[in-house]
Amino acid sequence: MIDLDRLLKKPEFPRSAKCWSFHTLSWWRELWSRTACVTDVYADTQLDGWRHWRDFELAVAAAGKSPFPSDAEAIEQDAGRYLGFVRAVARRAGTPPENLYDPSVGLRAGVDA
């Protein structure tokens, strides 16, 4: 998730651009708030999220594992003005809290089968 809400304006993309994941912090908050599946929606930006993204891009490029050109240079030049990460947290509605340290959680989710 990319945060554009930290700036005064959202950049304009050409109508033909397929930038489906470029959304503002308020867009993500409103999207999560629309559903009755969750309550207590909280969203903010990850501190230095752009640096984490840049470092990931550099690591993938250094390992030669990316099928795409690296975005590290663009992310570095942006320096968090438009690009970053949004953290969204909410409480599942109508569901009691889950003890995520309980070993049976993985079994019920099918990841430790």
Tab-separated table of N, CA, C and O in Angstrom:
chain	number	residue	atom	x	y	z
A	1	MET	N	0.835	-1.171	0.000
A	1	MET	CA	0.000	0.000	0.000
A	1	MET	C	0.885	1.242	0.000
A	1	MET	O	1.829	1.320	0.752
A	2	ILE	N	0.539	2.146	-0.805
A	2	ILE	CA	1.340	3.339	-0.980
A	2	ILE	C	0.575	4.530	-0.436
A	2	ILE	O	-0.594	4.705	-0.721
A	3	ASP	N	1.268	5.362	0.347
A	3	ASP	CA	0.620	6.512	0.956
A	3	ASP	C	0.919	7.779	0.180
A	3	ASP	O	2.056	8.157	0.032
A	4	LEU	N	-0.108	8.415	-0.313
A	4	LEU	CA	0.032	9.701	-0.977
A	4	LEU	C	-0.582	10.813	-0.145
A	4	LEU	O	-0.531	11.969	-0.517
A	5	ASP	N	-1.134	10.480	0.988
A	5	ASP	CA	-1.904	11.418	1.793
A	5	ASP	C	-1.027	12.345	2.618
A	5	ASP	O	-1.516	13.296	3.194
A	6	ARG	N	0.255	12.044	2.702
A	6	ARG	CA	1.133	12.851	3.531
A	6	ARG	C	1.430	14.190	2.880
A	6	ARG	O	1.950	15.086	3.513
A	7	LEU	N	1.105	14.324	1.615
A	7	LEU	CA	1.345	15.584	0.919
A	7	LEU	C	0.066	16.378	0.777
A	7	LEU	O	-1.009	15.913	1.096
A	8	LEU	N	0.198	17.556	0.265
A	8	LEU	CA	-0.960	18.415	0.082
A	8	LEU	C	-1.822	17.976	-1.083
A	8	LEU	O	-3.006	18.228	-1.108
A	9	LYS	N	-1.246	17.338	-2.089
A	9	LYS	CA	-2.014	16.959	-3.262
A	9	LYS	C	-1.632	15.561	-3.712
A	9	LYS	O	-0.544	15.082	-3.453
A	10	LYS	N	-2.578	14.928	-4.365
A	10	LYS	CA	-2.344	13.612	-4.944
A	10	LYS	C	-1.885	13.822	-6.385
A	10	LYS	O	-2.479	14.612	-7.109
A	11	PRO	N	-0.820	13.117	-6.817
A	11	PRO	CA	-0.387	13.320	-8.197
A	11	PRO	C	-1.437	12.840	-9.183
A	11	PRO	O	-2.197	11.925	-8.890
A	12	GLU	N	-1.470	13.463	-10.322
A	12	GLU	CA	-2.410	13.077	-11.367
A	12	GLU	C	-1.751	12.031	-12.252
A	12	GLU	O	-0.626	12.213	-12.696
A	13	PHE	N	-2.438	10.927	-12.479
A	13	PHE	CA	-1.959	9.892	-13.370
A	13	PHE	C	-2.765	9.965	-14.656
A	13	PHE	O	-3.956	10.279	-14.618
A	14	PRO	N	-2.140	9.642	-15.797
A	14	PRO	CA	-2.920	9.594	-17.038
A	14	PRO	C	-4.054	8.585	-16.910
A	14	PRO	O	-3.938	7.595	-16.197
A	15	ARG	N	-5.159	8.844	-17.549
A	15	ARG	CA	-6.311	7.942	-17.494
A	15	ARG	C	-5.947	6.525	-17.912
A	15	ARG	O	-6.514	5.562	-17.441
A	16	SER	N	-4.964	6.392	-18.798
A	16	SER	CA	-4.579	5.073	-19.284
A	16	SER	C	-3.677	4.330	-18.286
A	16	SER	O	-3.473	3.140	-18.418
A	17	ALA	N	-3.132	5.035	-17.296
A	17	ALA	CA	-2.212	4.400	-16.340
A	17	ALA	C	-2.956	3.387	-15.479
A	17	ALA	O	-4.072	3.614	-15.047
A	18	LYS	N	-2.332	2.271	-15.258
A	18	LYS	CA	-2.920	1.210	-14.442
A	18	LYS	C	-2.286	1.250	-13.047
A	18	LYS	O	-1.603	0.328	-12.644
A	19	CYS	N	-2.454	2.343	-12.345
A	19	CYS	CA	-1.861	2.526	-11.014
A	19	CYS	C	-2.901	2.195	-9.954
A	19	CYS	O	-3.348	3.046	-9.201
A	20	TRP	N	-3.315	0.948	-9.902
A	20	TRP	CA	-4.395	0.559	-9.005
A	20	TRP	C	-4.013	0.622	-7.541
A	20	TRP	O	-4.870	0.744	-6.683
A	21	SER	N	-2.746	0.524	-7.193
A	21	SER	CA	-2.387	0.481	-5.774
A	21	SER	C	-1.944	1.841	-5.228
A	21	SER	O	-1.577	1.935	-4.076
A	22	PHE	N	-1.979	2.881	-6.019
A	22	PHE	CA	-1.607	4.202	-5.537
A	22	PHE	C	-2.830	4.881	-4.939
A	22	PHE	O	-3.648	5.449	-5.658
A	23	HIS	N	-2.962	4.787	-3.631
A	23	HIS	CA	-4.099	5.384	-2.940
A	23	HIS	C	-3.630	6.131	-1.712
A	23	HIS	O	-2.605	5.805	-1.121
A	24	THR	N	-4.422	7.096	-1.298
A	24	THR	CA	-4.084	7.899	-0.129
A	24	THR	C	-4.421	7.156	1.163
A	24	THR	O	-5.187	6.186	1.158
A	25	LEU	N	-3.864	7.660	2.232
A	25	LEU	CA	-4.156	7.126	3.561
A	25	LEU	C	-5.659	7.191	3.837
A	25	LEU	O	-6.262	6.217	4.296
A	26	SER	N	-6.274	8.308	3.502
A	26	SER	CA	-7.715	8.440	3.749
A	26	SER	C	-8.527	7.466	2.889
A	26	SER	O	-9.564	6.980	3.339
A	27	TRP	N	-8.049	7.146	1.671
A	27	TRP	CA	-8.741	6.183	0.824
A	27	TRP	C	-8.758	4.818	1.494
A	27	TRP	O	-9.793	4.161	1.547
A	28	TRP	N	-7.615	4.363	2.015
A	28	TRP	CA	-7.551	3.052	2.682
A	28	TRP	C	-8.418	3.035	3.935
A	28	TRP	O	-9.119	2.070	4.216
A	29	ARG	N	-8.371	4.124	4.713
A	29	ARG	CA	-9.176	4.198	5.938
A	29	ARG	C	-10.663	4.102	5.605
A	29	ARG	O	-11.409	3.365	6.240
A	30	GLU	N	-11.091	4.827	4.588
A	30	GLU	CA	-12.506	4.821	4.191
A	30	GLU	C	-12.912	3.453	3.641
A	30	GLU	O	-13.994	2.958	3.939
A	31	LEU	N	-12.030	2.820	2.870
A	31	LEU	CA	-12.332	1.497	2.335
A	31	LEU	C	-12.573	0.496	3.465
A	31	LEU	O	-13.558	-0.236	3.451
A	32	TRP	N	-11.692	0.481	4.442
A	32	TRP	CA	-11.835	-0.453	5.569
A	32	TRP	C	-13.058	-0.097	6.413
A	32	TRP	O	-13.696	-0.980	6.983
A	33	SER	N	-13.391	1.167	6.516
A	33	SER	CA	-14.521	1.590	7.341
A	33	SER	C	-15.866	1.257	6.704
A	33	SER	O	-16.880	1.208	7.385
A	34	ARG	N	-15.899	1.038	5.397
A	34	ARG	CA	-17.140	0.743	4.683
A	34	ARG	C	-17.731	-0.618	5.030
A	34	ARG	O	-18.916	-0.821	4.880
A	35	THR	N	-16.928	-1.558	5.439
A	35	THR	CA	-17.403	-2.913	5.674
A	35	THR	C	-17.906	-3.101	7.096
A	35	THR	O	-17.396	-2.482	8.027
A	36	ALA	N	-18.887	-3.956	7.265
A	36	ALA	CA	-19.393	-4.282	8.597
A	36	ALA	C	-18.580	-5.406	9.224
A	36	ALA	O	-18.839	-5.793	10.357
A	37	CYS	N	-17.595	-5.907	8.489
A	37	CYS	CA	-16.775	-7.018	8.996
A	37	CYS	C	-15.781	-6.575	10.055
A	37	CYS	O	-15.278	-7.402	10.813
A	38	VAL	N	-15.453	-5.273	10.076
A	38	VAL	CA	-14.471	-4.770	11.042
A	38	VAL	C	-14.979	-3.507	11.715
A	38	VAL	O	-15.832	-2.802	11.190
A	39	THR	N	-14.438	-3.248	12.893
A	39	THR	CA	-14.731	-2.016	13.638
A	39	THR	C	-13.414	-1.411	14.082
A	39	THR	O	-12.359	-2.018	13.931
A	40	ASP	N	-13.473	-0.268	14.688
A	40	ASP	CA	-12.290	0.392	15.255
A	40	ASP	C	-11.154	0.475	14.245
A	40	ASP	O	-10.018	0.092	14.520
A	41	VAL	N	-11.443	0.988	13.064
A	41	VAL	CA	-10.433	1.107	12.005
A	41	VAL	C	-9.449	2.209	12.364
A	41	VAL	O	-9.831	3.306	12.755
A	42	TYR	N	-8.173	1.894	12.239
A	42	TYR	CA	-7.102	2.858	12.474
A	42	TYR	C	-6.125	2.745	11.316
A	42	TYR	O	-5.764	1.633	10.914
A	43	ALA	N	-5.718	3.858	10.743
A	43	ALA	CA	-4.735	3.839	9.662
A	43	ALA	C	-3.782	5.006	9.845
A	43	ALA	O	-4.180	6.100	10.233
A	44	ASP	N	-2.527	4.740	9.589
A	44	ASP	CA	-1.510	5.776	9.609
A	44	ASP	C	-0.406	5.380	8.645
A	44	ASP	O	-0.498	4.361	7.973
A	45	THR	N	0.610	6.200	8.567
A	45	THR	CA	1.722	5.886	7.683
A	45	THR	C	2.856	5.264	8.482
A	45	THR	O	3.088	5.625	9.636
A	46	GLN	N	3.546	4.330	7.855
A	46	GLN	CA	4.687	3.697	8.508
A	46	GLN	C	5.849	4.681	8.475
A	46	GLN	O	6.212	5.198	7.421
A	47	LEU	N	6.409	4.930	9.643
A	47	LEU	CA	7.544	5.839	9.745
A	47	LEU	C	8.679	5.315	8.871
A	47	LEU	O	9.044	4.145	8.971
A	48	ASP	N	9.207	6.142	8.007
A	48	ASP	CA	10.292	5.767	7.091
A	48	ASP	C	9.934	4.593	6.189
A	48	ASP	O	10.812	3.837	5.751
A	49	GLY	N	8.653	4.418	5.887
A	49	GLY	CA	8.228	3.330	5.014
A	49	GLY	C	8.889	3.385	3.653
A	49	GLY	O	9.237	2.353	3.082
A	50	TRP	N	9.105	4.582	3.138
A	50	TRP	CA	9.758	4.702	1.837
A	50	TRP	C	11.167	4.157	1.892
A	50	TRP	O	11.652	3.546	0.915
A	51	ARG	N	11.872	4.320	3.010
A	51	ARG	CA	13.242	3.786	3.134
A	51	ARG	C	13.235	2.259	3.148
A	51	ARG	O	14.102	1.619	2.556
A	52	HIS	N	12.252	1.679	3.819
A	52	HIS	CA	12.145	0.211	3.832
A	52	HIS	C	11.889	-0.303	2.423
A	52	HIS	O	12.458	-1.320	2.012
A	53	TRP	N	11.036	0.377	1.700
A	53	TRP	CA	10.719	-0.015	0.329
A	53	TRP	C	11.969	0.100	-0.553
A	53	TRP	O	12.298	-0.801	-1.326
A	54	ARG	N	12.683	1.234	-0.424
A	54	ARG	CA	13.919	1.431	-1.192
A	54	ARG	C	14.936	0.347	-0.880
A	54	ARG	O	15.534	-0.255	-1.784
A	55	ASP	N	15.129	0.052	0.409
A	55	ASP	CA	16.103	-0.966	0.809
A	55	ASP	C	15.722	-2.339	0.266
A	55	ASP	O	16.588	-3.118	-0.146
A	56	PHE	N	14.427	-2.655	0.268
A	56	PHE	CA	13.963	-3.915	-0.302
A	56	PHE	C	14.276	-3.963	-1.799
A	56	PHE	O	14.779	-4.965	-2.317
A	57	GLU	N	13.967	-2.875	-2.506
A	57	GLU	CA	14.250	-2.812	-3.941
A	57	GLU	C	15.739	-3.005	-4.215
A	57	GLU	O	16.119	-3.719	-5.152
A	58	LEU	N	16.590	-2.376	-3.413
A	58	LEU	CA	18.041	-2.512	-3.596
A	58	LEU	C	18.503	-3.945	-3.328
A	58	LEU	O	19.346	-4.481	-4.053
A	59	ALA	N	17.953	-4.575	-2.304
A	59	ALA	CA	18.328	-5.954	-1.969
A	59	ALA	C	17.908	-6.920	-3.069
A	59	ALA	O	18.679	-7.814	-3.453
A	60	VAL	N	16.700	-6.756	-3.582
A	60	VAL	CA	16.216	-7.631	-4.653
A	60	VAL	C	17.057	-7.435	-5.913
A	60	VAL	O	17.432	-8.402	-6.581
A	61	ALA	N	17.390	-6.182	-6.227
A	61	ALA	CA	18.218	-5.907	-7.403
A	61	ALA	C	19.611	-6.501	-7.239
A	61	ALA	O	20.158	-7.100	-8.170
A	62	ALA	N	20.200	-6.362	-6.032
A	62	ALA	CA	21.534	-6.908	-5.783
A	62	ALA	C	21.552	-8.428	-5.894
A	62	ALA	O	22.536	-9.022	-6.326
A	63	ALA	N	20.440	-9.056	-5.520
A	63	ALA	CA	20.337	-10.515	-5.605
A	63	ALA	C	19.988	-10.977	-7.014
A	63	ALA	O	20.039	-12.179	-7.302
A	64	GLY	N	19.627	-10.031	-7.885
A	64	GLY	CA	19.251	-10.381	-9.253
A	64	GLY	C	17.960	-11.178	-9.336
A	64	GLY	O	17.766	-11.976	-10.236
A	65	LYS	N	17.056	-10.948	-8.381
A	65	LYS	CA	15.828	-11.745	-8.299
A	65	LYS	C	14.580	-11.049	-8.820
A	65	LYS	O	13.519	-11.636	-8.850
A	66	SER	N	14.689	-9.794	-9.238
A	66	SER	CA	13.491	-9.084	-9.682
A	66	SER	C	13.302	-9.220	-11.185
A	66	SER	O	14.240	-8.997	-11.951
A	67	PRO	N	12.098	-9.553	-11.619
A	67	PRO	CA	11.835	-9.602	-13.060
A	67	PRO	C	11.590	-8.205	-13.646
A	67	PRO	O	11.467	-8.052	-14.849
A	68	PHE	N	11.516	-7.194	-12.776
A	68	PHE	CA	11.219	-5.829	-13.200
A	68	PHE	C	12.398	-4.923	-12.881
A	68	PHE	O	13.181	-5.208	-11.977
A	69	PRO	N	12.511	-3.790	-13.576
A	69	PRO	CA	13.544	-2.805	-13.207
A	69	PRO	C	13.275	-2.290	-11.791
A	69	PRO	O	12.127	-2.169	-11.364
A	70	SER	N	14.329	-1.979	-11.080
A	70	SER	CA	14.192	-1.498	-9.705
A	70	SER	C	13.573	-0.104	-9.665
A	70	SER	O	13.854	0.749	-10.516
A	71	ASP	N	12.756	0.135	-8.646
A	71	ASP	CA	12.171	1.453	-8.396
A	71	ASP	C	12.978	2.238	-7.372
A	71	ASP	O	12.572	3.312	-6.948
A	72	ALA	N	14.120	1.691	-6.961
A	72	ALA	CA	14.889	2.285	-5.858
A	72	ALA	C	15.258	3.738	-6.125
A	72	ALA	O	15.160	4.581	-5.228
A	73	GLU	N	15.685	4.058	-7.341
A	73	GLU	CA	16.101	5.418	-7.644
A	73	GLU	C	14.925	6.389	-7.538
A	73	GLU	O	15.044	7.467	-6.955
A	74	ALA	N	13.772	6.007	-8.075
A	74	ALA	CA	12.585	6.870	-7.997
A	74	ALA	C	12.136	7.040	-6.556
A	74	ALA	O	11.756	8.146	-6.134
A	75	ILE	N	12.184	5.962	-5.788
A	75	ILE	CA	11.776	6.024	-4.376
A	75	ILE	C	12.726	6.932	-3.601
A	75	ILE	O	12.301	7.740	-2.773
A	76	GLU	N	14.016	6.818	-3.879
A	76	GLU	CA	15.024	7.668	-3.227
A	76	GLU	C	14.784	9.133	-3.550
A	76	GLU	O	14.815	9.990	-2.668
A	77	GLN	N	14.528	9.440	-4.814
A	77	GLN	CA	14.296	10.834	-5.208
A	77	GLN	C	13.012	11.385	-4.599
A	77	GLN	O	12.948	12.556	-4.250
A	78	ASP	N	12.004	10.553	-4.451
A	78	ASP	CA	10.742	10.986	-3.853
A	78	ASP	C	10.910	11.269	-2.362
A	78	ASP	O	10.309	12.193	-1.827
A	79	ALA	N	11.725	10.453	-1.693
A	79	ALA	CA	12.072	10.636	-0.266
A	79	ALA	C	10.852	10.737	0.653
A	79	ALA	O	10.839	11.518	1.590
A	80	GLY	N	9.814	9.966	0.357
A	80	GLY	CA	8.658	9.940	1.246
A	80	GLY	C	7.620	11.011	1.002
A	80	GLY	O	6.639	11.098	1.729
A	81	ARG	N	7.811	11.839	-0.017
A	81	ARG	CA	6.816	12.888	-0.285
A	81	ARG	C	5.511	12.284	-0.787
A	81	ARG	O	4.436	12.698	-0.376
A	82	TYR	N	5.597	11.332	-1.717
A	82	TYR	CA	4.401	10.687	-2.259
A	82	TYR	C	4.346	9.195	-1.956
A	82	TYR	O	3.275	8.640	-1.826
A	83	LEU	N	5.493	8.542	-1.916
A	83	LEU	CA	5.537	7.083	-1.810
A	83	LEU	C	5.879	6.637	-0.404
A	83	LEU	O	6.789	7.182	0.225
A	84	GLY	N	5.146	5.668	0.100
A	84	GLY	CA	5.380	5.129	1.432
A	84	GLY	C	4.453	3.958	1.672
A	84	GLY	O	3.888	3.399	0.729
A	85	PHE	N	4.306	3.577	2.914
A	85	PHE	CA	3.422	2.475	3.268
A	85	PHE	C	2.374	2.920	4.268
A	85	PHE	O	2.657	3.666	5.195
A	86	VAL	N	1.152	2.442	4.073
A	86	VAL	CA	0.058	2.694	5.003
A	86	VAL	C	-0.107	1.461	5.883
A	86	VAL	O	-0.038	0.341	5.401
A	87	ARG	N	-0.293	1.700	7.163
A	87	ARG	CA	-0.601	0.615	8.103
A	87	ARG	C	-2.066	0.778	8.464
A	87	ARG	O	-2.497	1.827	8.924
A	88	ALA	N	-2.847	-0.276	8.220
A	88	ALA	CA	-4.265	-0.267	8.572
A	88	ALA	C	-4.523	-1.398	9.557
A	88	ALA	O	-4.102	-2.533	9.333
A	89	VAL	N	-5.193	-1.070	10.638
A	89	VAL	CA	-5.492	-2.038	11.694
A	89	VAL	C	-6.966	-1.899	12.040
A	89	VAL	O	-7.496	-0.795	12.080
A	90	ALA	N	-7.623	-3.030	12.275
A	90	ALA	CA	-9.034	-3.005	12.658
A	90	ALA	C	-9.345	-4.217	13.514
A	90	ALA	O	-8.581	-5.176	13.564
A	91	ARG	N	-10.477	-4.164	14.182
A	91	ARG	CA	-10.949	-5.283	15.004
A	91	ARG	C	-12.049	-6.008	14.229
A	91	ARG	O	-12.947	-5.373	13.690
A	92	ARG	N	-11.938	-7.329	14.169
A	92	ARG	CA	-12.990	-8.096	13.502
A	92	ARG	C	-14.291	-7.937	14.274
A	92	ARG	O	-14.334	-8.104	15.486
A	93	ALA	N	-15.351	-7.619	13.572
A	93	ALA	CA	-16.652	-7.403	14.198
A	93	ALA	C	-17.283	-8.732	14.573
A	93	ALA	O	-17.270	-9.687	13.798
A	94	GLY	N	-17.845	-8.784	15.772
A	94	GLY	CA	-18.592	-9.952	16.216
A	94	GLY	C	-17.759	-11.191	16.469
A	94	GLY	O	-18.296	-12.285	16.563
A	95	THR	N	-16.472	-11.058	16.570
A	95	THR	CA	-15.598	-12.205	16.791
A	95	THR	C	-14.793	-11.967	18.060
A	95	THR	O	-14.194	-10.910	18.224
A	96	PRO	N	-14.756	-12.948	18.970
A	96	PRO	CA	-13.952	-12.758	20.170
A	96	PRO	C	-12.466	-12.687	19.810
A	96	PRO	O	-12.044	-13.242	18.793
A	97	PRO	N	-11.673	-12.014	20.613
A	97	PRO	CA	-10.239	-11.914	20.335
A	97	PRO	C	-9.605	-13.305	20.248
A	97	PRO	O	-10.001	-14.233	20.941
A	98	GLU	N	-8.624	-13.436	19.387
A	98	GLU	CA	-7.931	-14.703	19.158
A	98	GLU	C	-6.558	-14.652	19.814
A	98	GLU	O	-5.848	-13.658	19.685
A	99	ASN	N	-6.189	-15.709	20.514
A	99	ASN	CA	-4.839	-15.821	21.072
A	99	ASN	C	-3.930	-16.327	19.958
A	99	ASN	O	-3.905	-17.514	19.649
A	100	LEU	N	-3.178	-15.430	19.350
A	100	LEU	CA	-2.349	-15.805	18.211
A	100	LEU	C	-1.149	-16.664	18.600
A	100	LEU	O	-0.462	-17.198	17.733
A	101	TYR	N	-0.908	-16.829	19.892
A	101	TYR	CA	0.185	-17.691	20.347
A	101	TYR	C	-0.290	-19.124	20.585
A	101	TYR	O	0.505	-20.006	20.860
A	102	ASP	N	-1.573	-19.353	20.463
A	102	ASP	CA	-2.141	-20.694	20.616
A	102	ASP	C	-1.763	-21.523	19.379
A	102	ASP	O	-2.087	-21.143	18.262
A	103	PRO	N	-1.072	-22.660	19.560
A	103	PRO	CA	-0.644	-23.466	18.404
A	103	PRO	C	-1.790	-23.945	17.529
A	103	PRO	O	-1.596	-24.206	16.335
A	104	SER	N	-2.991	-24.041	18.060
A	104	SER	CA	-4.113	-24.530	17.259
A	104	SER	C	-4.583	-23.494	16.222
A	104	SER	O	-5.307	-23.854	15.299
A	105	VAL	N	-4.181	-22.230	16.359
A	105	VAL	CA	-4.590	-21.202	15.412
A	105	VAL	C	-4.074	-21.549	14.019
A	105	VAL	O	-4.809	-21.499	13.046
A	106	GLY	N	-2.818	-21.949	13.922
A	106	GLY	CA	-2.253	-22.324	12.632
A	106	GLY	C	-2.930	-23.526	12.026
A	106	GLY	O	-3.179	-23.587	10.816
A	107	LEU	N	-3.271	-24.477	12.871
A	107	LEU	CA	-3.967	-25.674	12.382
A	107	LEU	C	-5.340	-25.316	11.834
A	107	LEU	O	-5.746	-25.789	10.771
A	108	ARG	N	-6.063	-24.464	12.574
A	108	ARG	CA	-7.405	-24.089	12.125
A	108	ARG	C	-7.355	-23.264	10.835
A	108	ARG	O	-8.265	-23.326	10.015
A	109	ALA	N	-6.279	-22.508	10.658
A	109	ALA	CA	-6.138	-21.694	9.451
A	109	ALA	C	-5.582	-22.507	8.286
A	109	ALA	O	-5.574	-22.038	7.155
A	110	GLY	N	-5.093	-23.693	8.574
A	110	GLY	CA	-4.574	-24.560	7.522
A	110	GLY	C	-3.131	-24.323	7.131
A	110	GLY	O	-2.676	-24.823	6.117
A	111	VAL	N	-2.388	-23.566	7.945
A	111	VAL	CA	-0.996	-23.303	7.598
A	111	VAL	C	-0.021	-24.271	8.251
A	111	VAL	O	1.122	-24.373	7.831
A	112	ASP	N	-0.420	-24.956	9.279
A	112	ASP	CA	0.455	-25.911	9.968
A	112	ASP	C	-0.043	-27.335	9.798
A	112	ASP	O	0.253	-28.203	10.603
A	113	ALA	N	-0.824	-27.581	8.779
A	113	ALA	CA	-1.403	-28.914	8.586
A	113	ALA	C	-0.352	-29.901	8.099
A	113	ALA	O	0.603	-29.612	7.499
